[in-house]
Amino acid sequence: MDGGRRVNRQSTGGLVAAVLLSLTAAGCGGGGDGDRGTAAPGTATTPASTAPATEAAPEASPTPSPTRTYPLSTEPRTIPSVRDHEPARGPGWRPGAGSAVVVAKGSGVLADEARLLAGELRTAYRGEAPARPGDVELALNSGQAGGPESYTLTTRGGRVRISAPDQAGAFYGTRTVKQALRSGGVVPEGVVRDRPGKPQRGLNLDIARKHFSAAWIEDRLRDMADLKLNQLSLHFSDDQAFRIESASHPEVVSPQHLTKAEVRRILALAARLHITVVPEIDSPGHLGAVLRAHPDLQLRNVQGTPRQGAIDISKPASARIVDDLLREYAALFPGPWFHLGADEYQALTVRDPAASYPQLATAARQKYGQGAGVEDLATGWLNDRAAVVNAADKEAKAWNDGFFAGGAVTADKDIEVEYWTGKEIGAREPVEYLREGRAVVNLNDEYLYYVLGEPNEFTYPTGRRIYEEWTPLVLRGSSAVPERYAGQILGGRFAVWCDLADAQTPAQVASGIRMPLRATAQKLWDPARPALTWADFRTLADRLGGGA
């Protein structure tokens, strides 16, 4: 504690003690954020001299002039919470007259991130320029420790410096600045070292069963960005509708849909916010919208009865139309992934698929040998579709119940398993996929499914169970897989499914998923038990705003 200049000890101890006590009391100012003075924001505050002690020091002693001291800072209150904060004494930072956002020399690629923050803080943007007191500086440091999407945020000397090994990390540092100011009015003094627990963190949105406008989707992207989420998956083809404009097969597109211009607008915003958009065309099931335009490709059983949404994978024309669509949308979406679905193929839900669908059994034997069955034909279909998107430089994803074991054909090891349920035919325990060395993404329907209308015993998640119980290791039900598999679990997404599309309006969906999405973001950034109680987490979320 700095109580002013040291007093010369020329008199008796009692008098000196009284003086020191007076100075100590005078020098103990400082509240929670350490800035209660009247100086301009963004600068350190020096308080006026305190009143002299009632018992004067000896004549030879200098007059004390104590300066302001600050308690140790506490970590900024953000969602998700920061992983590490090194506290320090000081007033912290807030924007004031003359504050600006700048980028360090050689870090011009961070101009977009800097401009966005400047606009949010209502400060100037000075470009690639030296930082001044009161400024926020963004710097790219490719050799910085911490890994992808990490950042270091240093607050001292009346300024903030965000350094990161990549643009995404620098962007997340700006989100911490924004949220710290909203939650506490100041960016606390000290050093934040932050990084994500998982590389894939996001929202899965079913726009096939329910149409959402481009503006509504863009609002979700902005909310996701503040939560440091980096992946939006769009399930845009199903039995109910096909929701994105198509040049290769315009006949399959539903009247209410997104134009490609709207999709490009969504993709441009997502790129600025460091969010990857993942397209999904689910096959060989969930293709009802395509089959309405091509009824000759509908799967029918031995009695001629059609199966809803299922395409006949024994017909070469079925592969041609799906591959046309995969190639078209692989060119539209620039991200590294394409989701192929592969779940709930109705041919495999009957007691004896070979007897019910002899054409599939025949095709399986012709392609894969006499021991092959309908499951092998479905697995071969998945592999063939993966080859199509691989040729377009995309990694394939598929739902876990599309991966079968013990057959003549095995799903390619490079296809990411999106684990959602253990209830469907073909679904196996999560550890079985992990033992095979497969990469897995967590969409556990017990915690992460928001299903409109709450059919099939689903209930709308409130977020509390996610926050208090779920971690990325909890892939099925409420049991975690062994910690040794943590590295194979790449992350997770909270999922909105519109089974009963009219059960909620888009505004109600946005409101309903607000807290569950925040809880998911917290646990994907840091899977450890959160420091805040659920009640305090909700209060913080309300203070930070956004989402609805």
PDB file of N, CA and C in Angstrom, residues 211-218 258 262 266:
ATOM      1  N   HIS A 211     -39.518 -22.405 -42.036  1.00  0.00           N
ATOM      2  CA  HIS A 211     -38.765 -21.361 -42.727  1.00  0.00           C
ATOM      3  C   HIS A 211     -38.383 -20.259 -41.750  1.00  0.00           C
ATOM      4  N   PHE A 212     -37.103 -19.925 -41.736  1.00  0.00           N
ATOM      5  CA  PHE A 212     -36.608 -18.779 -40.980  1.00  0.00           C
ATOM      6  C   PHE A 212     -36.027 -17.777 -41.970  1.00  0.00           C
ATOM      7  N   SER A 213     -36.293 -16.524 -41.746  1.00  0.00           N
ATOM      8  CA  SER A 213     -35.807 -15.500 -42.673  1.00  0.00           C
ATOM      9  C   SER A 213     -34.298 -15.348 -42.555  1.00  0.00           C
ATOM     10  N   ALA A 214     -33.707 -14.765 -43.585  1.00  0.00           N
ATOM     11  CA  ALA A 214     -32.273 -14.485 -43.546  1.00  0.00           C
ATOM     12  C   ALA A 214     -31.937 -13.554 -42.399  1.00  0.00           C
ATOM     13  N   ALA A 215     -32.783 -12.559 -42.154  1.00  0.00           N
ATOM     14  CA  ALA A 215     -32.529 -11.609 -41.065  1.00  0.00           C
ATOM     15  C   ALA A 215     -32.537 -12.314 -39.715  1.00  0.00           C
ATOM     16  N   TRP A 216     -33.457 -13.262 -39.533  1.00  0.00           N
ATOM     17  CA  TRP A 216     -33.517 -14.003 -38.259  1.00  0.00           C
ATOM     18  C   TRP A 216     -32.246 -14.829 -38.067  1.00  0.00           C
ATOM     19  N   ILE A 217     -31.790 -15.470 -39.124  1.00  0.00           N
ATOM     20  CA  ILE A 217     -30.560 -16.266 -39.039  1.00  0.00           C
ATOM     21  C   ILE A 217     -29.362 -15.364 -38.751  1.00  0.00           C
ATOM     22  N   GLU A 218     -29.325 -14.197 -39.370  1.00  0.00           N
ATOM     23  CA  GLU A 218     -28.232 -13.254 -39.111  1.00  0.00           C
ATOM     24  C   GLU A 218     -28.226 -12.795 -37.654  1.00  0.00           C
ATOM     25  N   LEU A 258     -34.770 -19.684 -48.983  1.00  0.00           N
ATOM     26  CA  LEU A 258     -33.739 -18.664 -49.046  1.00  0.00           C
ATOM     27  C   LEU A 258     -33.180 -18.617 -50.462  1.00  0.00           C
ATOM     28  N   GLU A 262     -29.422 -14.392 -50.574  1.00  0.00           N
ATOM     29  CA  GLU A 262     -29.592 -14.324 -49.116  1.00  0.00           C
ATOM     30  C   GLU A 262     -28.587 -15.222 -48.410  1.00  0.00           C
ATOM     31  N   ILE A 266     -25.723 -14.222 -45.653  1.00  0.00           N
ATOM     32  CA  ILE A 266     -25.525 -14.931 -44.372  1.00  0.00           C
ATOM     33  C   ILE A 266     -24.079 -15.387 -44.254  1.00  0.00           C
TER      34      ILE A 266
END
